[in-house]
Short mmCIF file of C-alpha atoms in Angstrom, two decimals:
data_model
loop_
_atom_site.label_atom_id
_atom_site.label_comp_id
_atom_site.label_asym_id
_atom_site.label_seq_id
_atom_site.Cartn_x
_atom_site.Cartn_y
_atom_site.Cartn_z
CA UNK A 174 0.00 0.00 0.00
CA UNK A 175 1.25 3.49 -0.74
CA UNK A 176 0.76 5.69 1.98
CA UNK A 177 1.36 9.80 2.20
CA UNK A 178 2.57 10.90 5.75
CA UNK A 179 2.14 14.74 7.43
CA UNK A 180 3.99 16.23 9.85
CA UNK A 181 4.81 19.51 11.44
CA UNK A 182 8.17 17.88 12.82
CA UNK A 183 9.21 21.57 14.09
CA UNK A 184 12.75 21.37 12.97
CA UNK A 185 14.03 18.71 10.90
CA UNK A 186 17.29 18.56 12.34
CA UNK A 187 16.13 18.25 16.03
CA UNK A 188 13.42 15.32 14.71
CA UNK A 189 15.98 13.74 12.08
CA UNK A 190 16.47 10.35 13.85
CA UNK A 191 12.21 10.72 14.81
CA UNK A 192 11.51 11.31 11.09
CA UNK A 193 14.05 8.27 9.89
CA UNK A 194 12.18 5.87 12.36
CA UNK A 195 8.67 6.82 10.82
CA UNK A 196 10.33 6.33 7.66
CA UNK A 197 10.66 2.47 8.24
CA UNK A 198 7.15 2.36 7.33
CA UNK A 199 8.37 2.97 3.85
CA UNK A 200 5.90 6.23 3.05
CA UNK A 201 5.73 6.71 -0.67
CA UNK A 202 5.33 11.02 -0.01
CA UNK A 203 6.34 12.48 3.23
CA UNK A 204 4.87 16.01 3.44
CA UNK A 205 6.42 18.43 6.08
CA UNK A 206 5.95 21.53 7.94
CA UNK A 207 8.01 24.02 10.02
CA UNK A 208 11.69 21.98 8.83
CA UNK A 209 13.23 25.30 10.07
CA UNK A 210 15.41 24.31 7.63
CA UNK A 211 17.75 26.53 4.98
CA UNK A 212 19.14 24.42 2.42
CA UNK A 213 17.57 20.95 0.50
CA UNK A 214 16.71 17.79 3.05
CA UNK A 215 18.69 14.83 2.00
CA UNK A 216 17.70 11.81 2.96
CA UNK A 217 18.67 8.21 1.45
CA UNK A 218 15.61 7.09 -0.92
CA UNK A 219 14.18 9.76 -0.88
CA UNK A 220 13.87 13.28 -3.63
CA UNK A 221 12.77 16.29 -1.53
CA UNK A 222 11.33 19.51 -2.61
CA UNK A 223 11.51 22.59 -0.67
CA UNK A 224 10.16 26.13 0.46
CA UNK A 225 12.23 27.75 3.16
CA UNK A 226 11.33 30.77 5.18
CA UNK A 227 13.17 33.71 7.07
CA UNK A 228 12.13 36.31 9.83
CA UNK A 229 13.54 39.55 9.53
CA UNK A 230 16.78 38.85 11.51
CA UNK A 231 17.79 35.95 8.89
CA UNK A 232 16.83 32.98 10.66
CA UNK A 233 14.79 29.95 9.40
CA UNK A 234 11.49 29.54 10.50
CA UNK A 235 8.64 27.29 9.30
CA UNK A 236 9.47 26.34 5.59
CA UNK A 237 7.52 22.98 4.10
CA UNK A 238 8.91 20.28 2.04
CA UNK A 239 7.83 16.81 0.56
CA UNK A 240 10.11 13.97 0.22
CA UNK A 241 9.05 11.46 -2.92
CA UNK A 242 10.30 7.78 -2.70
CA UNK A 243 12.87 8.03 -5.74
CA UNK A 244 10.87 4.62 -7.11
CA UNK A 245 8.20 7.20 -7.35
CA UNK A 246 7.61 8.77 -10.88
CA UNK A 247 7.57 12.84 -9.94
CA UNK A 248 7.62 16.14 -10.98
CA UNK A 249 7.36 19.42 -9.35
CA UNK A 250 4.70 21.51 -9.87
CA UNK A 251 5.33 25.30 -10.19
CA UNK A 252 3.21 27.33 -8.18
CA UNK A 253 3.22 31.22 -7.46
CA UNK A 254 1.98 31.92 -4.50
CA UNK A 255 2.98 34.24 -1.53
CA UNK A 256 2.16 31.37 1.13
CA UNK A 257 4.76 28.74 2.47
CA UNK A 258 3.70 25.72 0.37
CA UNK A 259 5.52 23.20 -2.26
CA UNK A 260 3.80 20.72 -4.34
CA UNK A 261 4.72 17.55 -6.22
CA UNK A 262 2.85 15.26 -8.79
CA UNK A 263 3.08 11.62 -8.29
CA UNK A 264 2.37 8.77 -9.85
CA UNK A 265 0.65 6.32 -7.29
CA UNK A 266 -2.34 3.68 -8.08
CA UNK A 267 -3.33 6.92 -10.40
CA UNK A 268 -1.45 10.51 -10.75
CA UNK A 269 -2.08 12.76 -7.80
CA UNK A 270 -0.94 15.88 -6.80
CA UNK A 271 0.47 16.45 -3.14
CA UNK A 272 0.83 19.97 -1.84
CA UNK A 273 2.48 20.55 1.98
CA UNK A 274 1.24 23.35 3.54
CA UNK A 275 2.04 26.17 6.52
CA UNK A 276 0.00 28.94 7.62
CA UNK A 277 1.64 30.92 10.86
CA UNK A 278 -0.78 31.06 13.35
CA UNK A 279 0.26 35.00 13.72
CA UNK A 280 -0.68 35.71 10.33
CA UNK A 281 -4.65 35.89 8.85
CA UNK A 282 -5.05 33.69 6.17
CA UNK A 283 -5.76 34.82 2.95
CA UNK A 284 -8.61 32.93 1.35
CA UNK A 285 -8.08 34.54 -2.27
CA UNK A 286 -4.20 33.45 -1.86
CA UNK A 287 -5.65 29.83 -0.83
CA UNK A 288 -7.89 29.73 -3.77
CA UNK A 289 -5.20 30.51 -6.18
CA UNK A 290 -2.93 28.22 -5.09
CA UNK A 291 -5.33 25.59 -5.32
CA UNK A 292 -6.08 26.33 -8.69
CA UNK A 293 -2.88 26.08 -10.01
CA UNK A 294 -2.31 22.18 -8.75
CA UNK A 295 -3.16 19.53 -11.19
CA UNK A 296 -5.81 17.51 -10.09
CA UNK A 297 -7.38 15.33 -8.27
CA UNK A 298 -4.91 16.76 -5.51
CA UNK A 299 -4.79 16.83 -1.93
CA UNK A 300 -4.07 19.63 0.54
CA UNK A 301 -2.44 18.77 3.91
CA UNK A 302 -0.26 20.72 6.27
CA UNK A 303 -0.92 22.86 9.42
CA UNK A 304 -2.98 25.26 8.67
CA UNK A 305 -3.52 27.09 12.28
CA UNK A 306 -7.02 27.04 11.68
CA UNK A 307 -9.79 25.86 14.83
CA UNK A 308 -13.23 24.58 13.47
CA UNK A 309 -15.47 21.86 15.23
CA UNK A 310 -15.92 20.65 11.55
CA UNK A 311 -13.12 18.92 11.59
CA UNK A 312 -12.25 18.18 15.50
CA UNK A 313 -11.63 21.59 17.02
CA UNK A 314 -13.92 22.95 20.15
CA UNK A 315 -14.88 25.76 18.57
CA UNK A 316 -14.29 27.67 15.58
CA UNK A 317 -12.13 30.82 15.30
CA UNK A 318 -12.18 33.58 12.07
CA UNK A 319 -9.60 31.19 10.36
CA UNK A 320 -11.72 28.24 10.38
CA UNK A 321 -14.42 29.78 9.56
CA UNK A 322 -12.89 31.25 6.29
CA UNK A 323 -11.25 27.82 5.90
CA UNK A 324 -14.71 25.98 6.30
CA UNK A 325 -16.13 28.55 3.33
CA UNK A 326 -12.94 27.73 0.89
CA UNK A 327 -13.20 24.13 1.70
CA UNK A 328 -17.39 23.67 0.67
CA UNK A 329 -16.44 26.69 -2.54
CA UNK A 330 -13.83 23.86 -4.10
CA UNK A 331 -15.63 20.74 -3.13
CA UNK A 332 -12.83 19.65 -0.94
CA UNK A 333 -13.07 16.59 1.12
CA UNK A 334 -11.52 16.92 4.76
CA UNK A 335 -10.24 13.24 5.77
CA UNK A 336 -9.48 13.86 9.06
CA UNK A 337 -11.97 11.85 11.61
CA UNK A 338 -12.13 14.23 14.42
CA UNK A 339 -8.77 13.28 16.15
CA UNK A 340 -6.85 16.02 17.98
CA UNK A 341 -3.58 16.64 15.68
CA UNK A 342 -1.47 18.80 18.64
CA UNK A 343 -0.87 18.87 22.38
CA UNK A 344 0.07 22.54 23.71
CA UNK A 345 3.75 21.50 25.34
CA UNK A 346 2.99 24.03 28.30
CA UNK A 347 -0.91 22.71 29.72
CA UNK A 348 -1.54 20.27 27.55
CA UNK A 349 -4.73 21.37 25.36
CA UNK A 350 -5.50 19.59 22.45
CA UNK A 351 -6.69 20.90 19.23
CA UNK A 352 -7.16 19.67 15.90
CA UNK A 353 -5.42 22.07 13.29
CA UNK A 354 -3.49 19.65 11.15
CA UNK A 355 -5.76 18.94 8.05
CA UNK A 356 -6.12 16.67 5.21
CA UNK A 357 -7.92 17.79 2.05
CA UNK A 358 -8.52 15.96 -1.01
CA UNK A 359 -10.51 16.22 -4.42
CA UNK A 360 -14.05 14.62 -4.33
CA UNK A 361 -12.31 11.61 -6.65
CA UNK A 362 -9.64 10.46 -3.81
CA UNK A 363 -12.22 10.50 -0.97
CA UNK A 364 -13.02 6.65 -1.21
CA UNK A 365 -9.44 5.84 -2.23
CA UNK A 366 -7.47 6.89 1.03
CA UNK A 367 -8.21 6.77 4.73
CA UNK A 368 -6.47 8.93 7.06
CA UNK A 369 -5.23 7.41 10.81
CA UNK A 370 -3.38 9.84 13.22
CA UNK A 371 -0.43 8.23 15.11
CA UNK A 372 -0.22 7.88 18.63
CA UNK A 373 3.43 9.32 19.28
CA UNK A 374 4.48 12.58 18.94
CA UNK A 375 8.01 11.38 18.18
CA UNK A 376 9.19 14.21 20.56
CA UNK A 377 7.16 16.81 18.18
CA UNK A 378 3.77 18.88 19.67
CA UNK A 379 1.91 17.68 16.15
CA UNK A 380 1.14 14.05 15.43
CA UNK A 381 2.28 12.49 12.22
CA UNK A 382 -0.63 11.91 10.12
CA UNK A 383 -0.78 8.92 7.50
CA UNK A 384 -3.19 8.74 4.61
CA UNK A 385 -3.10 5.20 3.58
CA UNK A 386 -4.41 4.23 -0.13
CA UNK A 387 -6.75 1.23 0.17
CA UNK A 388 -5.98 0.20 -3.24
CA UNK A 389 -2.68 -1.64 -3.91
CA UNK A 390 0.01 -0.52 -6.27
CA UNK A 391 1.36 -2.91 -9.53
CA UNK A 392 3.96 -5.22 -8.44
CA UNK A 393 7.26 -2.74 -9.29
CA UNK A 394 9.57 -5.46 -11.05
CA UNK A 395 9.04 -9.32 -11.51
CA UNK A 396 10.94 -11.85 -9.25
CA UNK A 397 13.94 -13.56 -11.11
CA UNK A 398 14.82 -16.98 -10.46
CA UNK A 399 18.03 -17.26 -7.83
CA UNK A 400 20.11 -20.05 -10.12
CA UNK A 401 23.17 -20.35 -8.08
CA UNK A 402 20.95 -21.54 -4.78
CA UNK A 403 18.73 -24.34 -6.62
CA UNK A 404 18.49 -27.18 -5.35
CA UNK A 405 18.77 -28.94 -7.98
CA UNK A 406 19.04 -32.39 -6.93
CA UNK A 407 15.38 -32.73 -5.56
CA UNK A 408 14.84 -30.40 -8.59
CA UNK A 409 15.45 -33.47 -10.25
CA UNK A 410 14.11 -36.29 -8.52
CA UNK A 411 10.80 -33.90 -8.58
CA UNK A 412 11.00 -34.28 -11.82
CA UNK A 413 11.73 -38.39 -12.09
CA UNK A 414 8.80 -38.47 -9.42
CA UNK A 415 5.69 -35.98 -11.49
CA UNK A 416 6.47 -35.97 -14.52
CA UNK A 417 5.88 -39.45 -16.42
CA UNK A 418 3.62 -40.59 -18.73
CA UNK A 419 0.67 -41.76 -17.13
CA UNK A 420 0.19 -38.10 -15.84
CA UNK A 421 -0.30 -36.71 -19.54
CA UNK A 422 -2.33 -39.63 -20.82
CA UNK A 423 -5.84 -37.66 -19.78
CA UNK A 424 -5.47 -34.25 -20.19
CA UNK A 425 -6.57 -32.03 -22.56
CA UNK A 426 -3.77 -29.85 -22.91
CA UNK A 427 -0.81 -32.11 -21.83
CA UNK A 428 1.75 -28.68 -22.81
CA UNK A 429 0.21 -26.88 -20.52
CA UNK A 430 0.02 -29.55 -18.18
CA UNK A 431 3.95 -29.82 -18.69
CA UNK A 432 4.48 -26.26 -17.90
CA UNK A 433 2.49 -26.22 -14.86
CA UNK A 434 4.04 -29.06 -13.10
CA UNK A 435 7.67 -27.85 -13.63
CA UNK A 436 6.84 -24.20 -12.67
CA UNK A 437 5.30 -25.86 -9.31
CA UNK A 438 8.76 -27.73 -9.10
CA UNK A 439 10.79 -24.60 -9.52
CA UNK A 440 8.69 -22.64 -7.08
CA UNK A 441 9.51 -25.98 -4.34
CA UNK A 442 13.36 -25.87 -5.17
CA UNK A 443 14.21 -22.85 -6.68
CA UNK A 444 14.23 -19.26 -4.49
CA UNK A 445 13.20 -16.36 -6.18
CA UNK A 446 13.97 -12.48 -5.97
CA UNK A 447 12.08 -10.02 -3.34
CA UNK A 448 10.42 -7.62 -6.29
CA UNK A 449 9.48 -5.35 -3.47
CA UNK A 450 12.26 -2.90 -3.22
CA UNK A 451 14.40 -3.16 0.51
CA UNK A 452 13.37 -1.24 2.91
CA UNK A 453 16.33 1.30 4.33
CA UNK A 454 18.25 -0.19 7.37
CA UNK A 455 18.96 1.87 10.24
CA UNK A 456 21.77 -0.56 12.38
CA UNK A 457 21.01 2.20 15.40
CA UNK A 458 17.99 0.80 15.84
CA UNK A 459 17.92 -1.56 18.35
CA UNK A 460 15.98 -3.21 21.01
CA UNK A 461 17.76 -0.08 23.76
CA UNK A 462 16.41 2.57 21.35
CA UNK A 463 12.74 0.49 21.09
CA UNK A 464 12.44 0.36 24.82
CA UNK A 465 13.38 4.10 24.80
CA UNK A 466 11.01 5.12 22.26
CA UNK A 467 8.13 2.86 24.00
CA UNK A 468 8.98 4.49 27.22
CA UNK A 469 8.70 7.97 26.00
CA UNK A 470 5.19 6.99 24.09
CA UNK A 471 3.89 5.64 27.77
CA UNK A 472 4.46 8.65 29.57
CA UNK A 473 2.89 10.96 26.77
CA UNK A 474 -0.29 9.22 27.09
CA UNK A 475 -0.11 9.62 30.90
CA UNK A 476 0.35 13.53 30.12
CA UNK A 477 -2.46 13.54 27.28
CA UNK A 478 -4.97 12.00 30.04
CA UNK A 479 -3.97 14.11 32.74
CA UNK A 480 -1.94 16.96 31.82
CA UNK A 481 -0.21 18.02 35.11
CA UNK A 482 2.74 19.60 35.95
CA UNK A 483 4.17 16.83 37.38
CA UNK A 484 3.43 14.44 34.05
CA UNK A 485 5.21 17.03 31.88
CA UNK A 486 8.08 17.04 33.51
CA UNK A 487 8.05 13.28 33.53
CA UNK A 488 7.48 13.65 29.32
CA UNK A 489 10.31 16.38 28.58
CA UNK A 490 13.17 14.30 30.87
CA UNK A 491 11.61 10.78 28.84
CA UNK A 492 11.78 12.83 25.28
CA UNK A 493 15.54 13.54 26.50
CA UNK A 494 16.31 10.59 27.51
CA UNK A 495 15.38 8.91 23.92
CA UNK A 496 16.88 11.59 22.11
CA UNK A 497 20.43 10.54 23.69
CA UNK A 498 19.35 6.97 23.67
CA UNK A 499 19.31 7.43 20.00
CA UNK A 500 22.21 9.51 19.82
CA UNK A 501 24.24 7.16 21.81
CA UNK A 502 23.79 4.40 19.51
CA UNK A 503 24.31 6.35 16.49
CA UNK A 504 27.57 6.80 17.46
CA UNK A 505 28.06 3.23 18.84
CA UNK A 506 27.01 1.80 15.69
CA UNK A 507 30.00 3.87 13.89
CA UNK A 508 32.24 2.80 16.29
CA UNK A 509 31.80 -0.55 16.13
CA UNK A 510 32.21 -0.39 12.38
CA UNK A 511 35.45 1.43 12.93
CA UNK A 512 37.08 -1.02 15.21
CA UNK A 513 36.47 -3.39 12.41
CA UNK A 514 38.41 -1.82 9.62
CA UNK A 515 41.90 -2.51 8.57
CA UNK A 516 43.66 -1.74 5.77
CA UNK A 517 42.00 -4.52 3.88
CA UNK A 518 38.58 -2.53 4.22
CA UNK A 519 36.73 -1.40 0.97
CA UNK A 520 36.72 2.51 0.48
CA UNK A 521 33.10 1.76 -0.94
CA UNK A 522 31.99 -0.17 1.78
CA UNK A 523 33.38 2.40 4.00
CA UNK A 524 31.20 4.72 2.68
CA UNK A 525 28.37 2.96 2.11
CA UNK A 526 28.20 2.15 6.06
CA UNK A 527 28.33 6.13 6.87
CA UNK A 528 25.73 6.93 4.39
CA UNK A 529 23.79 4.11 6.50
CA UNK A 530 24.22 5.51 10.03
CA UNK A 531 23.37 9.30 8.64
CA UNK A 532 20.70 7.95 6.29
CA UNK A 533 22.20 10.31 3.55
CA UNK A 534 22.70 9.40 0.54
CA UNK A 535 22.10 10.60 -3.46
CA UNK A 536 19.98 8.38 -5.06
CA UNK A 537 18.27 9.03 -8.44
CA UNK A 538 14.48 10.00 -8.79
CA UNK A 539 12.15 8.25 -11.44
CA UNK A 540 10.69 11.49 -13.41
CA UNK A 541 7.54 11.97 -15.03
CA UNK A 542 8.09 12.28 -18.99
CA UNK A 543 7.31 15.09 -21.46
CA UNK A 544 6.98 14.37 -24.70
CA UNK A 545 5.79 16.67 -27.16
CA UNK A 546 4.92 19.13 -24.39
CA UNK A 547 2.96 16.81 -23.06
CA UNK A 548 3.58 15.50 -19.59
CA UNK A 549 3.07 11.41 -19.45
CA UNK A 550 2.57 10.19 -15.78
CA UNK A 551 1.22 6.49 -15.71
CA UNK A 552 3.73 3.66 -15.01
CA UNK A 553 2.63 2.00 -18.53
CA UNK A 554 3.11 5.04 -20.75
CA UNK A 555 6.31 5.98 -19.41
CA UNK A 556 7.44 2.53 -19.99
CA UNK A 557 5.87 2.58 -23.97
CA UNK A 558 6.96 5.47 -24.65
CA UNK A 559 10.83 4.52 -23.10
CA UNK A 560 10.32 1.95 -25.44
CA UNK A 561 9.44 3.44 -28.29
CA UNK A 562 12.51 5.65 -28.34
CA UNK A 563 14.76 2.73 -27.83
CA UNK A 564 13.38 1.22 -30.81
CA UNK A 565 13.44 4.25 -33.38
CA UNK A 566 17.02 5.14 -31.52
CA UNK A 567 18.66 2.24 -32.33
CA UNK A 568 16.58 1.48 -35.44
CA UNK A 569 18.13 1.60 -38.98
CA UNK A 570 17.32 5.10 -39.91
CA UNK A 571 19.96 6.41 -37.86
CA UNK A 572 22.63 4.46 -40.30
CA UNK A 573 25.04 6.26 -42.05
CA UNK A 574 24.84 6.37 -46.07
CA UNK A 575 28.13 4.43 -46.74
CA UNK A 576 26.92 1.78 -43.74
CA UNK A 577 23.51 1.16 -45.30
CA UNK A 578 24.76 1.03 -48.99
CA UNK A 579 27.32 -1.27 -47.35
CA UNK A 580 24.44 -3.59 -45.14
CA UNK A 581 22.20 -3.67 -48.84
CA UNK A 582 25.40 -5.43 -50.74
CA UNK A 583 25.93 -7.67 -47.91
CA UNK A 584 22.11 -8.81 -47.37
CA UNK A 585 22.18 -8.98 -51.31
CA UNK A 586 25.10 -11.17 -51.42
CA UNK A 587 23.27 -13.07 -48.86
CA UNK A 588 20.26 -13.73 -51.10
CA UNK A 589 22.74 -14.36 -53.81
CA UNK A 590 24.06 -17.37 -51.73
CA UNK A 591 20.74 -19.01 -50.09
CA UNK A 592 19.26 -19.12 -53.73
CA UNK A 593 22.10 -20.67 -55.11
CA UNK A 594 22.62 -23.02 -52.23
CA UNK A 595 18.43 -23.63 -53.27
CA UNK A 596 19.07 -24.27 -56.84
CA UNK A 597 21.95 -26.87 -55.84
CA UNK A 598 19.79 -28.73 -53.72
CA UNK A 599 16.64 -28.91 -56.22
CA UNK A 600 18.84 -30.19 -58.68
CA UNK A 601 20.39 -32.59 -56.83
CA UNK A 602 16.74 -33.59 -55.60
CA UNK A 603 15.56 -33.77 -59.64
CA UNK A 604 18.21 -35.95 -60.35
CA UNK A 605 17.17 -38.57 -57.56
#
């Protein structure tokens, strides 16, 4: 299943290890809000797309980005618009466009600025991100002059809120809850997608959100068959054991018979390729970060059902304490490594285990196509049309003039010699 996660993560660096542990749930789109960030997010499998933001002293603050699985097929989508928003088409079970999404909560919201910015995203498309906004429509005690104005743009476009009432944020100081993370999404993707709110703040005030597809995606490559690691001795006796005469004296179609029967064989003793892609492996992660992590999640639900002082103080010295748990590890995973090496050690593997620990790393994005100024998105046009340029690339209109002239007398003298070699053997055949 492809899934699209939200976040206000306030501060990618701070939540960098929080965001890589949510990423083990292998998110096709990963939309996020207030990175604080300044410069492109790199993370390993991932393509992200950014809009950073600056007070008036220079600083970062809020910003969005979405990360895109590279497997993905992509493209951004330019927008103009004076709000802090970024948005990406992707190709999932169909072509969707994702925009993330801040709105300050010191600064109104401009409905016109909304309404153009939706209008210039491809659709069907959803709309997620925090957007500051209180409205019981969607989970909040009461409504404010944002959510009212955010309640009129939503029923003007049609827009489908998939949030189910959840609170999205805990106030870090007393505790209130409020729900002003949102998911909205064209009429068309309503029945497609079902939203579900975490339950851990992974050390954040917002909850991540994931909006889970209920239909499955194509299988992304076909299993090969593992040669070297038959078993090819009971491959054989199979074979001496089902496949013998009396089997084929009945059937109908004793080919296809045939076929089936050794296929079934070469399931039994022949392994086969994952085709699901591997997931990123974080070698931090162990069972002293889990308990960590587990621990922090049991004392925020104490705080969310009583929010005393006492409680959060218990939650900020558990968030803490996973933060260096995870720290900790980090760097006794690279030490462990290190002891290892000698002067024997790979320069690539070297590298490839520090890309690991970081979870850096460059990796190459599947793009959406234009051809002929037209944009093609689906998994089986990109693939045609890839095709079809192979074939007129490598095809023999792109020969040279002396090359072809050259191929003609050779396929001629070809012709020359089969008709010959013909006219030998009818003779010969006459003369019998």
């Amino acid at each position: 299943m492809a899934s699209i996660v939200q976040w206000n993560l306030r501060s990618f660096t701070k939540r960098r290890a929080e965001l890589q542990i949510l990423l083990k749930r292998d998110p096709a789109v990963v939309c996020l809000q207030e990175t604080f960030a300044k410069e492109d997010i790199k993370l390993k499998y991932y393509t992200s797309y950014n809009s950073f933001a600056t007070n008036v002293a220079g600083r970062a603050c809020g910003g969005v980005s979405v990360l895109v699985k590279n497997r993905t097929p992509q493209s951004q989508v330019a927008i103009a618009t004076p709000l802090q928003a970024v948005a990406v088409r992707v190709t999932l079970h169909k072509t969707v466009t994702i925009c993330s999404i801040y709105c300050p909560p010191s600064e109104p919201l401009d409905i016109n600025d909304l309404e153009s910015l939706y209008l210039q995203l491809p659709q069907p498309a959803f709309l997620v991100g925090d957007f500051n906004a209180h409205n019981v429509m969607w989970g909040g005690d009461a409504n404010d002059k944002k959510g009212d104005d955010l309640e009129e743009f939503i029923d003007r476009n049609n827009l489908c809120p998939l949030n189910d009432g959840s609170y999205t944020y805990i106030h870090p100081g007393n505790g209130a809850k409020t729900a002003i993370d949102l998911s909205l999404c064209h009429p068309g993707l309503f029945l497609d997608y079902e939203w579900q709110r975490e339950d851990d703040l992974h050390t954040s005030d917002h909850f991540p959100i994931f909006i889970n597809s209920k239909i499955p995606l194509p299988v992304e490559s076909t299993p090969k068959w593992k040669l070297r690691r038959a078993n090819w001795a009971l491959f054989s006796h199979l074979c001496e054991q089902e496949i013998v005469a009396e089997n084929f004296e009945n059937s109908d179609d004793p080919i296809e018979l045939f076929t089936d029967i050794l296929h079934n064989i070469a399931d039994r003793t022949v392994p086969k390729t994952n085709p699901q892609p591997k997931k990123a492996n974080r070698p931090w992660f162990n069972s002293e970060v889990q308990d960590a992590v587990r621990e922090r999640k049991r004392t925020q639900r104490h705080f969310e059902h009583n929010p005393t002082p006492a409680n959060h103080e218990n939650l900020k010295l558990f968030r803490a304490k996973s933060r260096r748990v995870i720290k900790e590890n980090k760097k006794r995973s690279w030490h462990d490594y290190v002891s290892q090496m000698n002067s024997s050690s790979s320069v690539k593997k070297t590298w490839d285990i520090i890309r690991k620990i970081s979870g850096k790393g460059v990796g190459s994005a599947v793009s959406h196509l234009v051809k002929d100024g037209n944009t093609v998105t689906e998994h089986k046009d990109i693939s045609n049309h890839l095709g079809e340029s192979f074939a007129k690339n490598s095809s023999s209109e792109h020969y040279s003039p002396k090359f072809k002239k050259f191929k003609r007398q050779e396929e001629k003298k070809h012709l020359n010699f089969k008709s010959k070699k013909l006219e030998k053997y009818n003779r010969k055949f006459s003369l019998k």
